Short mmCIF file of C-alpha atoms in Angstrom, two decimals:
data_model
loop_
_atom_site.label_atom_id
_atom_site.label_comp_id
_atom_site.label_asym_id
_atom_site.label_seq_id
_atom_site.Cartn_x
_atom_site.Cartn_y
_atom_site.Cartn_z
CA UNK X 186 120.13 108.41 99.81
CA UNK X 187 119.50 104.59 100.55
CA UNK X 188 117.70 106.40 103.76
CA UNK X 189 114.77 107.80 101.90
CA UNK X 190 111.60 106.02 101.76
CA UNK X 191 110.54 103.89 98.78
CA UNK X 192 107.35 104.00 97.62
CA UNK X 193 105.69 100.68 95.61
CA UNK X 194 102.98 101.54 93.01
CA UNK X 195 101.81 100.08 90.37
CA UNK X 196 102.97 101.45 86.79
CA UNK X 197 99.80 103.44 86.08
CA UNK X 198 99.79 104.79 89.50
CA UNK X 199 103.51 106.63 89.18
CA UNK X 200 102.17 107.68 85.73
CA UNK X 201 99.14 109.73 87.31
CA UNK X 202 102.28 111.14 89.63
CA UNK X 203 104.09 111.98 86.91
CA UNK X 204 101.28 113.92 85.35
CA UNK X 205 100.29 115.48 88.19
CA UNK X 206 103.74 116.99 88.62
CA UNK X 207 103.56 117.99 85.25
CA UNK X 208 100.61 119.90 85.89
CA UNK X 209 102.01 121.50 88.92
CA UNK X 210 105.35 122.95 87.42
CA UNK X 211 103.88 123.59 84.22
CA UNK X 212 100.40 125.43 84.90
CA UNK X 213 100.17 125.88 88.69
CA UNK X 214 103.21 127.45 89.38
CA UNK X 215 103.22 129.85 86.11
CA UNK X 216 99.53 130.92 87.33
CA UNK X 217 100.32 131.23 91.76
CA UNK X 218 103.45 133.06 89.98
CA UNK X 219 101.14 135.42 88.14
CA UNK X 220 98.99 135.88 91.41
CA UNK X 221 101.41 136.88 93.26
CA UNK X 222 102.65 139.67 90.78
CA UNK X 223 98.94 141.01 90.52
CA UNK X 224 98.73 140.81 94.00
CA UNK X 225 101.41 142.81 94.50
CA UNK X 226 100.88 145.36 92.69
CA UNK X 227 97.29 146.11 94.97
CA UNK X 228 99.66 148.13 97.47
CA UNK X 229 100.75 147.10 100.93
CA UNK X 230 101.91 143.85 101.23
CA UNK X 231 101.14 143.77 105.05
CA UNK X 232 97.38 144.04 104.59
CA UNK X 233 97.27 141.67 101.31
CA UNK X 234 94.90 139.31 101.68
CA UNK X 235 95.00 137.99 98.04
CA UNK X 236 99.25 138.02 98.00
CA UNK X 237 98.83 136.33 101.31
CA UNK X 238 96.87 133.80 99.65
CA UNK X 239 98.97 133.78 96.65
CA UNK X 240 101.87 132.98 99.01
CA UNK X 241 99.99 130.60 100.82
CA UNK X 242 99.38 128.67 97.10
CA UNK X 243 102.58 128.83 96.16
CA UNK X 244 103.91 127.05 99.28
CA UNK X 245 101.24 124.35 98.82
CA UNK X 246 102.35 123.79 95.07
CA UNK X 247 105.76 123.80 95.77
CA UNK X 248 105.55 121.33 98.49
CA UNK X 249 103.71 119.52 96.29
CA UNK X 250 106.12 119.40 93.66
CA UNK X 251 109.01 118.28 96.05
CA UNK X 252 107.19 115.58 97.57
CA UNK X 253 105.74 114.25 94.35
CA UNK X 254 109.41 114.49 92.68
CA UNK X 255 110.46 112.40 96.12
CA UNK X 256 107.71 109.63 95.34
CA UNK X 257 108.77 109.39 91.38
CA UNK X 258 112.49 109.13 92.44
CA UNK X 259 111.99 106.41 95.09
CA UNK X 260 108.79 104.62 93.30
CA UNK X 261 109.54 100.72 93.01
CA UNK X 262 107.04 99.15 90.82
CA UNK X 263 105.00 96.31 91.51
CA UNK X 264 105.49 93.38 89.38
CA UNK X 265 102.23 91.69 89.01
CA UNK X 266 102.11 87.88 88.93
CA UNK X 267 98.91 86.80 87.31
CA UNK X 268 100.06 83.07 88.08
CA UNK X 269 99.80 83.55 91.67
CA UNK X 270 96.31 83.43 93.91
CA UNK X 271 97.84 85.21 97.07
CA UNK X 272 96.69 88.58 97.99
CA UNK X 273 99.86 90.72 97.42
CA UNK X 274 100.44 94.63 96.12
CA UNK X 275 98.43 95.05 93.23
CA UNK X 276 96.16 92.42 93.21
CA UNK X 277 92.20 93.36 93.72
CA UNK X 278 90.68 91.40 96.06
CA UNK X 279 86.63 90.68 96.39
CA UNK X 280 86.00 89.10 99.41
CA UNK X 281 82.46 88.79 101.63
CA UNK X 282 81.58 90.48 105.52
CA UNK X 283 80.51 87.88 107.57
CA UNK X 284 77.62 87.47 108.56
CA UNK X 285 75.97 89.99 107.04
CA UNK X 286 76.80 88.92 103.32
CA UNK X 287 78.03 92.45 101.70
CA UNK X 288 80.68 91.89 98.99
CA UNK X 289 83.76 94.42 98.86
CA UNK X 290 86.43 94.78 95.71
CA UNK X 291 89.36 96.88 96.41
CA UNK X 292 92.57 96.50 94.63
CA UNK X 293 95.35 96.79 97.22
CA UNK X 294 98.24 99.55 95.99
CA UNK X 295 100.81 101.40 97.67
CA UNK X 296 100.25 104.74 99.99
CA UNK X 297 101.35 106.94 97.16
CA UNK X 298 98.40 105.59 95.04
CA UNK X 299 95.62 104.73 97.63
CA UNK X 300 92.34 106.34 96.62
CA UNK X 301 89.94 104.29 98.96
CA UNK X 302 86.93 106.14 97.24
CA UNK X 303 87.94 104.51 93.48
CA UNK X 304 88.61 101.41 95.28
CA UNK X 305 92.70 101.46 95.90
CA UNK X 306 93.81 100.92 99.36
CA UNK X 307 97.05 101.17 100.36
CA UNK X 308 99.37 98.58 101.81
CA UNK X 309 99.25 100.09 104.93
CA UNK X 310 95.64 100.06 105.70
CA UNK X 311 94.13 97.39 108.27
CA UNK X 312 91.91 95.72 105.34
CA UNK X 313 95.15 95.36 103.57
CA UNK X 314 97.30 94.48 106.47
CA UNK X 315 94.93 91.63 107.11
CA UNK X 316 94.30 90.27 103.21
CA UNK X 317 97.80 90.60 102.40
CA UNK X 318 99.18 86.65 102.13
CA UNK X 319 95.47 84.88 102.05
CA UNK X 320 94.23 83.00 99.74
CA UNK X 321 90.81 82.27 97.88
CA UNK X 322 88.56 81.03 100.57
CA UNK X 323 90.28 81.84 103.50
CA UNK X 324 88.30 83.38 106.39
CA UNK X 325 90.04 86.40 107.83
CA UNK X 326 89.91 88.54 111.21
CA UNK X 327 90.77 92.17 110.27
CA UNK X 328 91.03 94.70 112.89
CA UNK X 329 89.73 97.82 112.06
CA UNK X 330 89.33 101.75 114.02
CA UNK X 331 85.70 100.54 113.24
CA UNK X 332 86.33 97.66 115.24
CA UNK X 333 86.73 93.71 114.01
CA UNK X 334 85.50 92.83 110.59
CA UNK X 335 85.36 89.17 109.64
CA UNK X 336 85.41 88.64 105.99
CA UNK X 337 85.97 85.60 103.37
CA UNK X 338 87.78 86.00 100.16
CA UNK X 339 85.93 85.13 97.40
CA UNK X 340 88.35 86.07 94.41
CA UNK X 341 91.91 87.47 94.11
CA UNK X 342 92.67 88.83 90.02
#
């Protein structure tokens, strides 16, 4: 067991996990189940298009299910330290591109939680890799697929 990954997230973030597995075992399956029985009742499996795609659902949602189980088990939450004005998990940091002047927020979380379009980046990410340990006002290199991006942090909260 002490070979399994962990996974940090913030406490909201494993409980939007946690009720997205409910969802899964409580409504998804119980309707991919039913799908599958209607489905089979159409006749020969081995042209099935709809059971085939019943089957295919089903092995999504219970993949699903196992992984998201996995991520609850192993979550480790991230203690928050308002006190502290380093860029760490779970802080949201604003800082400004240089030299153009456009201001980014994102708050930085871990994988199991990133959602880069509502502003959550994971850990992992280059911004992240690169903001993680600054401070307010420091000027910071970041290497992105996009190429280098030169930013300066303007506020950590």
């Amino acid at each position: 067991m002490s070979n399994e990954k962990t996974y940090p997230m913030t406490l909201a973030g494993k409980q939007k996990l946690e009720e997205e597995l409910d969802l899964l075992k409580n409504v998804k399956r119980k309707e991919v189940v039913e799908r599958i029985k209607v489905a089979r009742d159409f006749g020969d499996l081995s042209e099935n298009s709809e059971y085939d795609s019943a089957k295919e659902d089903q092995a999504f949602v219970e993949g699903r299910i196992s992984l998201l189980e996995s991520m609850i088990r192993n979550a480790v939450i991230i203690e928050e330290d308002a006190n502290d004005d380093t860029v760490s998990l779970g802080k949201t940091v604003t800082f400004i591109e240089i030299p153009d002047g456009e201001e980014e927020t994102y708050t930085i979380v871990g994988s199991a939680e990133a959602d880069p379009l509502e502003g959550l980046i994971s850990n992992d990410s280059p911004i992240a890799k690169g903001l993680l340990g600054r401070t307010i006002g420091d000027n910071v290199k970041i290497l992105t697929p996009g190429g280098e991006m030169d930013v300066k942090i303007v506020s950590i909260s």
